[in-house]
PDB file of C-alpha atoms in Angstrom:
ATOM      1  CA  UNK A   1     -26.222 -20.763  -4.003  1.00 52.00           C
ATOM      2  CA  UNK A   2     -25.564 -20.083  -7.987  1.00 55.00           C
ATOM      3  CA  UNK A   3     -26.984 -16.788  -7.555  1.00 51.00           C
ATOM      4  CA  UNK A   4     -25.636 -16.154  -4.582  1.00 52.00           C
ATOM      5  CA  UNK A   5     -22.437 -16.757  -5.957  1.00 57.00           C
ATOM      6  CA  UNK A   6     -22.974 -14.543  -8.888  1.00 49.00           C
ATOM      7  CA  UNK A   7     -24.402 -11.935  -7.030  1.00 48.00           C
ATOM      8  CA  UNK A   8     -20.926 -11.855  -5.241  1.00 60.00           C
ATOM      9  CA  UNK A   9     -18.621 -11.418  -8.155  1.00 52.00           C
ATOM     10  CA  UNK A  10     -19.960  -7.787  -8.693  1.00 45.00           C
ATOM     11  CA  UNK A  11     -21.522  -6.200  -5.359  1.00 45.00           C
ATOM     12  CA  UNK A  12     -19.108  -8.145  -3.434  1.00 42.00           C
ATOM     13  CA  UNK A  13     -21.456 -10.100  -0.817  1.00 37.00           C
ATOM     14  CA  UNK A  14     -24.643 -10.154   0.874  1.00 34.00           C
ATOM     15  CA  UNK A  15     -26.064  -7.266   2.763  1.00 33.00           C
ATOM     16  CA  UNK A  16     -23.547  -6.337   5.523  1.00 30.00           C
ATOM     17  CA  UNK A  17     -24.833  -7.169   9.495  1.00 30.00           C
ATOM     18  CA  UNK A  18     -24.406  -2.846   8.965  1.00 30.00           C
ATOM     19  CA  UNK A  19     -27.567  -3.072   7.253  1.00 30.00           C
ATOM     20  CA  UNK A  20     -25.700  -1.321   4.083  1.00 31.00           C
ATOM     21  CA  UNK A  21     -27.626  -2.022   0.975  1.00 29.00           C
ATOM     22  CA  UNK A  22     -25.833  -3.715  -2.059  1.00 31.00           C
ATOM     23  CA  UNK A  23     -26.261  -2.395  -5.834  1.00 31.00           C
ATOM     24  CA  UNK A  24     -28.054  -4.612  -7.975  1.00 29.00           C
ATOM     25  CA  UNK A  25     -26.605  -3.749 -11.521  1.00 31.00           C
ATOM     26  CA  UNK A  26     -24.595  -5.768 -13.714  1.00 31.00           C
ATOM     27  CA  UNK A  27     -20.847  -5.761 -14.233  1.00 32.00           C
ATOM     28  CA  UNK A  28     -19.958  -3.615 -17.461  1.00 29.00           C
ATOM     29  CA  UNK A  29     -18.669  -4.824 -20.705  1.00 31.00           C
ATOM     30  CA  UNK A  30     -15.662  -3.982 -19.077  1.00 34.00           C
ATOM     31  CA  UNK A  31     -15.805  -5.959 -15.947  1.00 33.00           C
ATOM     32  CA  UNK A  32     -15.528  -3.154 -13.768  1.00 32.00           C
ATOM     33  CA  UNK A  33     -17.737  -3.144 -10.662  1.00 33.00           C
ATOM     34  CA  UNK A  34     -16.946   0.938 -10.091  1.00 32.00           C
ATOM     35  CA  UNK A  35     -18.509   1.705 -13.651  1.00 33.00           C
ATOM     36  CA  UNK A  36     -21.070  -0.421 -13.107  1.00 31.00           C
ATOM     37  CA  UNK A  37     -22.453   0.420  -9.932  1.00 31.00           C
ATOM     38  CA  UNK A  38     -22.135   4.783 -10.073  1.00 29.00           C
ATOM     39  CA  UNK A  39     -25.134   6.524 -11.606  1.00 31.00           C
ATOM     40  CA  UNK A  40     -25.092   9.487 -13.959  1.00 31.00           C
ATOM     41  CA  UNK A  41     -24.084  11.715 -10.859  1.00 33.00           C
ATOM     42  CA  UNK A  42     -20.832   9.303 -10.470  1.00 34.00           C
ATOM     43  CA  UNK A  43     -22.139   8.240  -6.906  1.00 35.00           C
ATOM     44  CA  UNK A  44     -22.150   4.687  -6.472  1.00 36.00           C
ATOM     45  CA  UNK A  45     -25.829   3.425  -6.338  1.00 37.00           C
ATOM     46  CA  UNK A  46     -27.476   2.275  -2.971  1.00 41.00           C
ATOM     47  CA  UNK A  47     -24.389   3.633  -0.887  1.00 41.00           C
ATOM     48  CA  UNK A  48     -22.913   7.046   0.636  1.00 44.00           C
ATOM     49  CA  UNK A  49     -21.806   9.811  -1.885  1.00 47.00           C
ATOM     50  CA  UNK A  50     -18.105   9.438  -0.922  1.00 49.00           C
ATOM     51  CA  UNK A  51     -18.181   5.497  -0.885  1.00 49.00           C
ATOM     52  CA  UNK A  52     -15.562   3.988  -3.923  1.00 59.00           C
ATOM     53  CA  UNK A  53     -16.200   0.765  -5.086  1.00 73.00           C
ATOM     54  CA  UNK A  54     -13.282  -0.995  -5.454  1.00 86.00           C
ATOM     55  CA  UNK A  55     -12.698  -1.992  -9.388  1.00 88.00           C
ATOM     56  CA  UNK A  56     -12.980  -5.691  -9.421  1.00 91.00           C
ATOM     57  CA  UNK A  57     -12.105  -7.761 -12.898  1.00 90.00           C
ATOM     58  CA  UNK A  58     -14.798  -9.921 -13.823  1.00 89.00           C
ATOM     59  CA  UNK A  59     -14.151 -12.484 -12.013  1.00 90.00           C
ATOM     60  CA  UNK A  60     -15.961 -16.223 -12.636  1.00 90.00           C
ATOM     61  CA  UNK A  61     -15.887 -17.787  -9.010  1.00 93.00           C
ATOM     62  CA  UNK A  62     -16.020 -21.584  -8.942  1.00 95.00           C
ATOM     63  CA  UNK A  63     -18.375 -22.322  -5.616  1.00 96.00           C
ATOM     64  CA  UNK A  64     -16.517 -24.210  -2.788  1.00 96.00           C
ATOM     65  CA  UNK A  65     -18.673 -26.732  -2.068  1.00 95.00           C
ATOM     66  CA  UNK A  66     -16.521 -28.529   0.184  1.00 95.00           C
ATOM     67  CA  UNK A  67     -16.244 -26.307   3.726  1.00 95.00           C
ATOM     68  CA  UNK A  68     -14.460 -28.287   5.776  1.00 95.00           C
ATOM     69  CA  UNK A  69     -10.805 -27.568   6.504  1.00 94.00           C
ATOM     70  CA  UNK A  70      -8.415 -29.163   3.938  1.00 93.00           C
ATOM     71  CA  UNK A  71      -6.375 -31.820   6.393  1.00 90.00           C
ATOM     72  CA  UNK A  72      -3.252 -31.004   4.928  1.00 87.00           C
ATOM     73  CA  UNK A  73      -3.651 -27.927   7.087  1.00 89.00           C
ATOM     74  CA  UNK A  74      -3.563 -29.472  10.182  1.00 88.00           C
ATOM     75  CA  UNK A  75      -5.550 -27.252  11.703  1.00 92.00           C
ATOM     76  CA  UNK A  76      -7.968 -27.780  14.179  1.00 92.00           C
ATOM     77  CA  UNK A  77     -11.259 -25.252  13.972  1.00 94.00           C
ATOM     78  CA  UNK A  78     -13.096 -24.369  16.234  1.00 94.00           C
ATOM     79  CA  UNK A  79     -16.777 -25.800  16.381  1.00 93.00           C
ATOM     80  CA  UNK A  80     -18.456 -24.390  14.612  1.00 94.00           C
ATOM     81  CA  UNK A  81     -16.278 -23.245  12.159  1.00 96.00           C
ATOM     82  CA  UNK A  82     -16.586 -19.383  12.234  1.00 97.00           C
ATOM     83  CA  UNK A  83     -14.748 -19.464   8.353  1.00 97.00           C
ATOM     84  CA  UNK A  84     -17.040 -20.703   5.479  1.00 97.00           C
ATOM     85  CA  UNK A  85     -15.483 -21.158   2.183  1.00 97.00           C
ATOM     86  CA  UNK A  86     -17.911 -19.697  -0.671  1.00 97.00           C
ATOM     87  CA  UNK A  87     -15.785 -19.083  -3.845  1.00 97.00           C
ATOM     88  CA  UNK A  88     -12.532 -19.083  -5.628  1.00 96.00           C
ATOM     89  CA  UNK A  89     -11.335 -17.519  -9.435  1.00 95.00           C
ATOM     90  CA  UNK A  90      -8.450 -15.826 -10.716  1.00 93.00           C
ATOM     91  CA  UNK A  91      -6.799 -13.645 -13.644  1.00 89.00           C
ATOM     92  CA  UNK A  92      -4.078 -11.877 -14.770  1.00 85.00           C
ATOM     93  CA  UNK A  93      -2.065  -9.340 -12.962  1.00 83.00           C
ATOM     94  CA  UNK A  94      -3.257  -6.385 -15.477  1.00 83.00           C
ATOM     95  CA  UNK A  95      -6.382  -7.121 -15.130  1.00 85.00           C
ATOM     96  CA  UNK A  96      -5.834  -5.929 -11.575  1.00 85.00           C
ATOM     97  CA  UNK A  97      -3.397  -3.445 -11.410  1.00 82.00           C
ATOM     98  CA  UNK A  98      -6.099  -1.465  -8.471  1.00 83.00           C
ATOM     99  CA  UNK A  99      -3.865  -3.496  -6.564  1.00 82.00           C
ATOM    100  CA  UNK A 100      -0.904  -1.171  -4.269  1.00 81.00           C
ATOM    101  CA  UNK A 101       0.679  -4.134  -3.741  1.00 78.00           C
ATOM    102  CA  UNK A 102       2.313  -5.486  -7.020  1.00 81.00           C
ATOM    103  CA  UNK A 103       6.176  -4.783  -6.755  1.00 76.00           C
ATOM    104  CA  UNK A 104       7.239  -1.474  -8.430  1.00 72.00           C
ATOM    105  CA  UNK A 105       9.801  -3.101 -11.309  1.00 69.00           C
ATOM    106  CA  UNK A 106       6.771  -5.089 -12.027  1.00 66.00           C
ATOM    107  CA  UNK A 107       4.036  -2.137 -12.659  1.00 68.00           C
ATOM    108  CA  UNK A 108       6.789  -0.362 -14.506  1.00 66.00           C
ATOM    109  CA  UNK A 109       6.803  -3.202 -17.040  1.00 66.00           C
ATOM    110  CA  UNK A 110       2.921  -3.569 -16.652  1.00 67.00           C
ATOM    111  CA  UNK A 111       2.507   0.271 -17.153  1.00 67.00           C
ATOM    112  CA  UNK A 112       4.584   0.096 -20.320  1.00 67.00           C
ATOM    113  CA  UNK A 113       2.933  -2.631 -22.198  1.00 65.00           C
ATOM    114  CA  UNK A 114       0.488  -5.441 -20.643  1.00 57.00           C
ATOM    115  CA  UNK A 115       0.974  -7.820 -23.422  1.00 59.00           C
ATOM    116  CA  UNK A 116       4.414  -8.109 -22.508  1.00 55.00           C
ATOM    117  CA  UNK A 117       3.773  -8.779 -18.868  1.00 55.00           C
ATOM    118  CA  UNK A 118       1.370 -12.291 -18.890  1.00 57.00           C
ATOM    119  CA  UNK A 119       4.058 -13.809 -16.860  1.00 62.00           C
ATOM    120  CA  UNK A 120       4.388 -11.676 -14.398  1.00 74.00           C
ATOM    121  CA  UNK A 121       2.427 -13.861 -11.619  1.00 80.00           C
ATOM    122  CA  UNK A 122      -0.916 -14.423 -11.835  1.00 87.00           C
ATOM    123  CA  UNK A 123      -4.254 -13.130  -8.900  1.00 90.00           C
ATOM    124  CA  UNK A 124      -5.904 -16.201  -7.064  1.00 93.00           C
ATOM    125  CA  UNK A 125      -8.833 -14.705  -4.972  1.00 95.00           C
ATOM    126  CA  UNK A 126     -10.416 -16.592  -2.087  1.00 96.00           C
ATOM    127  CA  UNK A 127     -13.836 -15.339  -0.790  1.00 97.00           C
ATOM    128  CA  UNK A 128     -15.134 -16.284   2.040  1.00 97.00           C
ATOM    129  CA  UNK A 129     -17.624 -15.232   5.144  1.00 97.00           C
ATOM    130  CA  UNK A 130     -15.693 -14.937   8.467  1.00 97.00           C
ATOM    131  CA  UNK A 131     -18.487 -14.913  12.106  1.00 96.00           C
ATOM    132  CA  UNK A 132     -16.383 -12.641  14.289  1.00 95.00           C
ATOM    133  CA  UNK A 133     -15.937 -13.380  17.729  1.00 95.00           C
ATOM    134  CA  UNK A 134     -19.266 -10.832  18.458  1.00 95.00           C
ATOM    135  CA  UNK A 135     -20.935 -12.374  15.970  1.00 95.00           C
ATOM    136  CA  UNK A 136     -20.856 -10.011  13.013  1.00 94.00           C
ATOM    137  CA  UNK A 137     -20.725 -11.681   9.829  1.00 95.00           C
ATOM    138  CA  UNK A 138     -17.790 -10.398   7.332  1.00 95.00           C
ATOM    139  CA  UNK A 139     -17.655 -11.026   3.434  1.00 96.00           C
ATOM    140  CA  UNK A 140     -13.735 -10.935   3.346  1.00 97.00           C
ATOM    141  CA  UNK A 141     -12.230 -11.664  -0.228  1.00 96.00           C
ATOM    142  CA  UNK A 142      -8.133 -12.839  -0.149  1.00 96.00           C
ATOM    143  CA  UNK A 143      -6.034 -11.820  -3.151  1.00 94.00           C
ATOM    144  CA  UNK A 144      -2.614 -13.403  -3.255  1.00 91.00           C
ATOM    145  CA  UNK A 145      -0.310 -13.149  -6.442  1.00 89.00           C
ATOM    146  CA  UNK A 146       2.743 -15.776  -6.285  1.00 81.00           C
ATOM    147  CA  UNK A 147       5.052 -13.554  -8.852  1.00 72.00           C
ATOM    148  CA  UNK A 148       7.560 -14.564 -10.921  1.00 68.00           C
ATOM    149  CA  UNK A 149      10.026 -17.422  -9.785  1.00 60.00           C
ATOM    150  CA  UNK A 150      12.704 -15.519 -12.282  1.00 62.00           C
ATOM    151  CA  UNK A 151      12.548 -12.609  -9.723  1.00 66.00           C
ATOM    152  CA  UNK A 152      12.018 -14.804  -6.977  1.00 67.00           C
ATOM    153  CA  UNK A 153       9.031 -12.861  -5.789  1.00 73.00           C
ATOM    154  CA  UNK A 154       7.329 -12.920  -2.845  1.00 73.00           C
ATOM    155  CA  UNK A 155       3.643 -13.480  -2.372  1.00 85.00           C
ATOM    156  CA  UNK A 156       2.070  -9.753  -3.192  1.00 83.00           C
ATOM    157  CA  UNK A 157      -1.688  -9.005  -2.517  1.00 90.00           C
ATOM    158  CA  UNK A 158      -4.321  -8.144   0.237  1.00 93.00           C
ATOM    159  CA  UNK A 159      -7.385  -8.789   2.164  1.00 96.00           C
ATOM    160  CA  UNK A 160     -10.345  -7.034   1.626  1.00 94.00           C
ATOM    161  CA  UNK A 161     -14.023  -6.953   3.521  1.00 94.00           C
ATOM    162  CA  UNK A 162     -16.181  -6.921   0.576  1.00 93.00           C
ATOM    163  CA  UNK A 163     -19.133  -5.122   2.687  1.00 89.00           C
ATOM    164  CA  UNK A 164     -16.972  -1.870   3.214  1.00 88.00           C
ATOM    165  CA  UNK A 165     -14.329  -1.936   0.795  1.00 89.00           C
ATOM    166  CA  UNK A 166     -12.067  -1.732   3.666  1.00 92.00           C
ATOM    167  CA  UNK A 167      -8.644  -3.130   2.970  1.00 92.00           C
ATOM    168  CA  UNK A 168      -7.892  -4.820   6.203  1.00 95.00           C
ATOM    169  CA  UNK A 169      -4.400  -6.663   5.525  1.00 95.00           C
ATOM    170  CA  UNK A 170      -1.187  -6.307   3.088  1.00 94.00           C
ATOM    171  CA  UNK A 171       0.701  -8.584   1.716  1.00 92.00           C
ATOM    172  CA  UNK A 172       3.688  -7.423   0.174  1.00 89.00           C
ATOM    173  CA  UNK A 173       6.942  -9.097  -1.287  1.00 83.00           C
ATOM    174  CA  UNK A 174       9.700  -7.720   0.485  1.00 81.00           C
ATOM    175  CA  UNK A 175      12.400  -9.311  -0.342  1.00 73.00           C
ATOM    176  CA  UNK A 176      14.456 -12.701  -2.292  1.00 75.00           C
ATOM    177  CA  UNK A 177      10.609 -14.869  -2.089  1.00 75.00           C
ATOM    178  CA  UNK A 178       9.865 -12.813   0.893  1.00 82.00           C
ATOM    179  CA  UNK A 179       6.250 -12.121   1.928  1.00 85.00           C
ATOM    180  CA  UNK A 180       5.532  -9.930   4.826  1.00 90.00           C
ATOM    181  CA  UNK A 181       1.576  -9.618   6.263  1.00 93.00           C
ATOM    182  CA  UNK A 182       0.686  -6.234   7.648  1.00 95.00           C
ATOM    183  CA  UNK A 183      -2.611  -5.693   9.168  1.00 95.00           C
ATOM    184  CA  UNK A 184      -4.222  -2.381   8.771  1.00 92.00           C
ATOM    185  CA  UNK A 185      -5.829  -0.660  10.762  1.00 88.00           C
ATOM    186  CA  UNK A 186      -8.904  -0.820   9.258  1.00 85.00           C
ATOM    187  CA  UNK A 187      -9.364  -3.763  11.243  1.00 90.00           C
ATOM    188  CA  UNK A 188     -11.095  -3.468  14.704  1.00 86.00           C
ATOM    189  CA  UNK A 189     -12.903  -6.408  15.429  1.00 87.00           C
ATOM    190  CA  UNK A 190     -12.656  -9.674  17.751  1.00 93.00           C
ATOM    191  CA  UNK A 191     -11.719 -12.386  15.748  1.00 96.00           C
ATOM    192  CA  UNK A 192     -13.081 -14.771  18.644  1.00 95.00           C
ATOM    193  CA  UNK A 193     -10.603 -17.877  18.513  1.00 96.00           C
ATOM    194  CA  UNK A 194      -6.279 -18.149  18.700  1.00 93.00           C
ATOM    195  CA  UNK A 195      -4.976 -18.686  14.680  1.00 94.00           C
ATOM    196  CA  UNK A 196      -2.547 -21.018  14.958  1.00 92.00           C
ATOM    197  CA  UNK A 197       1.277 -20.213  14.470  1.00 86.00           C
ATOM    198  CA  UNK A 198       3.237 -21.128  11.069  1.00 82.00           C
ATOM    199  CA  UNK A 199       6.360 -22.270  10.198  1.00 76.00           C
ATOM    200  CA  UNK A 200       8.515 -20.283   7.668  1.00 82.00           C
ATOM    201  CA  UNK A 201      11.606 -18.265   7.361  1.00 79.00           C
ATOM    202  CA  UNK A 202      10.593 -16.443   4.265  1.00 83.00           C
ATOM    203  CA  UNK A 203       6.817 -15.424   5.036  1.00 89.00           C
ATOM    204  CA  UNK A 204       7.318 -12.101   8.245  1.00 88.00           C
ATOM    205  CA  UNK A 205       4.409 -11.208  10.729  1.00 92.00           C
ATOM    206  CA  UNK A 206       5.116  -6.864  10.795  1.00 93.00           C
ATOM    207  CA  UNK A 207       3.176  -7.171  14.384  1.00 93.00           C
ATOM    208  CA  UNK A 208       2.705 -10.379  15.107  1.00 93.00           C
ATOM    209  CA  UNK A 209      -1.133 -10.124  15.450  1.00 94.00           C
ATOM    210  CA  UNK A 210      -3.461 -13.140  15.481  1.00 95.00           C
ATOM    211  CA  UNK A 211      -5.007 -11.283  12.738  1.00 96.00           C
ATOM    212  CA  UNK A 212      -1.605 -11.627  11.124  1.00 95.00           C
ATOM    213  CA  UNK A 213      -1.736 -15.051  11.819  1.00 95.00           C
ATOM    214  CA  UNK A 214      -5.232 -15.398  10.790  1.00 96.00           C
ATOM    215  CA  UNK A 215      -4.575 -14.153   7.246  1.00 96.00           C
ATOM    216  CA  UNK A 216      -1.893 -16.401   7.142  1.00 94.00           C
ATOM    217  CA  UNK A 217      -4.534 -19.036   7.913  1.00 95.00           C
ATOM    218  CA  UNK A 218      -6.237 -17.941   5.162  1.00 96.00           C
ATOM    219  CA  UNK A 219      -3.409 -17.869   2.471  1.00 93.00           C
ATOM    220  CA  UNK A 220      -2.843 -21.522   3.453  1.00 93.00           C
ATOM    221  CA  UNK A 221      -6.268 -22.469   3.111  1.00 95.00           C
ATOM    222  CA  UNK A 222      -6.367 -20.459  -0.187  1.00 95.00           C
ATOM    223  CA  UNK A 223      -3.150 -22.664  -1.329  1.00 92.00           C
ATOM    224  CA  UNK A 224      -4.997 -26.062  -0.813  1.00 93.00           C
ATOM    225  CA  UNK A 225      -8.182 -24.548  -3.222  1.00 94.00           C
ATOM    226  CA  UNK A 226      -6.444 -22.732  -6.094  1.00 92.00           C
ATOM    227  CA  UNK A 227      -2.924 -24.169  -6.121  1.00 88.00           C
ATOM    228  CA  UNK A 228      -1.727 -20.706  -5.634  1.00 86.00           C
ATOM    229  CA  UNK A 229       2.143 -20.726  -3.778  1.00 85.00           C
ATOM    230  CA  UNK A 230       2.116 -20.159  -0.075  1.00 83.00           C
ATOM    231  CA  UNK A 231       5.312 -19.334   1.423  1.00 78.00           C
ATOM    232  CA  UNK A 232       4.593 -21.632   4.853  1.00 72.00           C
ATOM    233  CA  UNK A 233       7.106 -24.683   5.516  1.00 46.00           C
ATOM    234  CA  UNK A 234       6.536 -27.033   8.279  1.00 40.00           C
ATOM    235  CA  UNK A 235      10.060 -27.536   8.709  1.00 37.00           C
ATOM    236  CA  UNK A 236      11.039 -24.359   9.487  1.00 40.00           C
ATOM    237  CA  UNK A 237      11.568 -22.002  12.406  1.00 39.00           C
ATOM    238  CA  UNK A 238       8.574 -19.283  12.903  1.00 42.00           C
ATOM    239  CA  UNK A 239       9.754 -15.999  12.315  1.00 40.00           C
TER     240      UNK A 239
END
């Protein structure tokens, strides 16, 4: 599992049920996965000319080696569990500033001068392997950045599958400690199961998907591993 785990933090996952091939290099001084992986001819190695890797920050990812649901979820999985943990890690907010989601008056200060910005949130990444409801196995990577509680900021980030580099959710702040989930539609599969609902008057559903609803899964599940601030209350009304 070690080197599965390491493995992860630069290609991004295991082989995809696509039967795409991974690169095999290691991360650059650098950290950046895109350098990395693209030969001389600046195609990235063992996939299609036009395929971008997404620049990743080194990342160290801890191993979850508990799977089972965190009970202070109070969620109910399905059996078996079609969402296995494998990782968590974290860093700055410069060190991912790929990111479309971090809130304009924040890149302008990032932008300007990153040593000035180390309190302007912080990226907690939760990587995991989803078995869709066909039974296609995704390596799906959560990024969520809590902000800063001086500009009561929402939760800003996205959700990725680590086999494409498809970006199949947003999460952008949108308001005072607003977070509103978007899915993309990048996203075409069968998740197989009914997410359950949440409770919260600050965190907005922009369809109302399940797969809405299952990212939101995911950001709470991501809360009870890294610490990182989810904007769910059970004593709320769901919007």
């Amino acid at each position: 599992m070690e080197e599965s785990i390491k493995k992860r933090a630069f290609e991004g996952g295991p082989e995809s049920a696509s039967g795409k091939a991974r690169p095999t290099d290691d991360t650059t001084k650098d950290g950046s996965a895109a350098a990395a992986c693209r030969g001389a001819g600046g195609a990235a190695k063992g996939f299609p000319a036009d395929f971008d890797p997404i620049p990743w920050p080194a990342l160290t990812l801890n191993e979850v080696a508990d799977k089972t649901v965190p009970a202070a979820m109070n969620w109910k999985a399905p059996d078996p569990n079609p969402i296995v943990p494998v990782a968590t890690s974290s860093c700055e907010t410069f060190q991912f500033l790929h990111d479309s989601n971090i809130p304009e008056h924040h890149r302008e200060v990032l932008d300007e001068d990153a040593d000035e910005a180390v309190d302007v949130g912080k990226y907690h990444f939760f990587d995991l392997d989803f078995t869709d409801g066909d039974g296609n196995v995704h390596s799906l990577r959560l990024a969520m950045n809590d902000g800063s509680g001086d500009c009561n900021d929402g939760v800003w980030g996205g959700l990725w599958d680590l086999n494409t580099n498809a970006r199949l959710a947003d999460l952008e702040s949108t308001g005072d400690c607003e977070t509103t989930v978007t899915q993309r539609e990048e996203w075409t599969g069968n998740l197989g199961f009914s997410p359950p609902a949440f409770r919260s008057s600050s965190l907005i559903l922009a369809t109302k998907s399940d797969f809405e609803r299952f990212v939101v899964l995911l950001m709470n599940w991501a809360s009870q591993l890294t610490g990182a601030f989810c904007p769910t209350r059970d004593d709320e009304e769901e919007e």
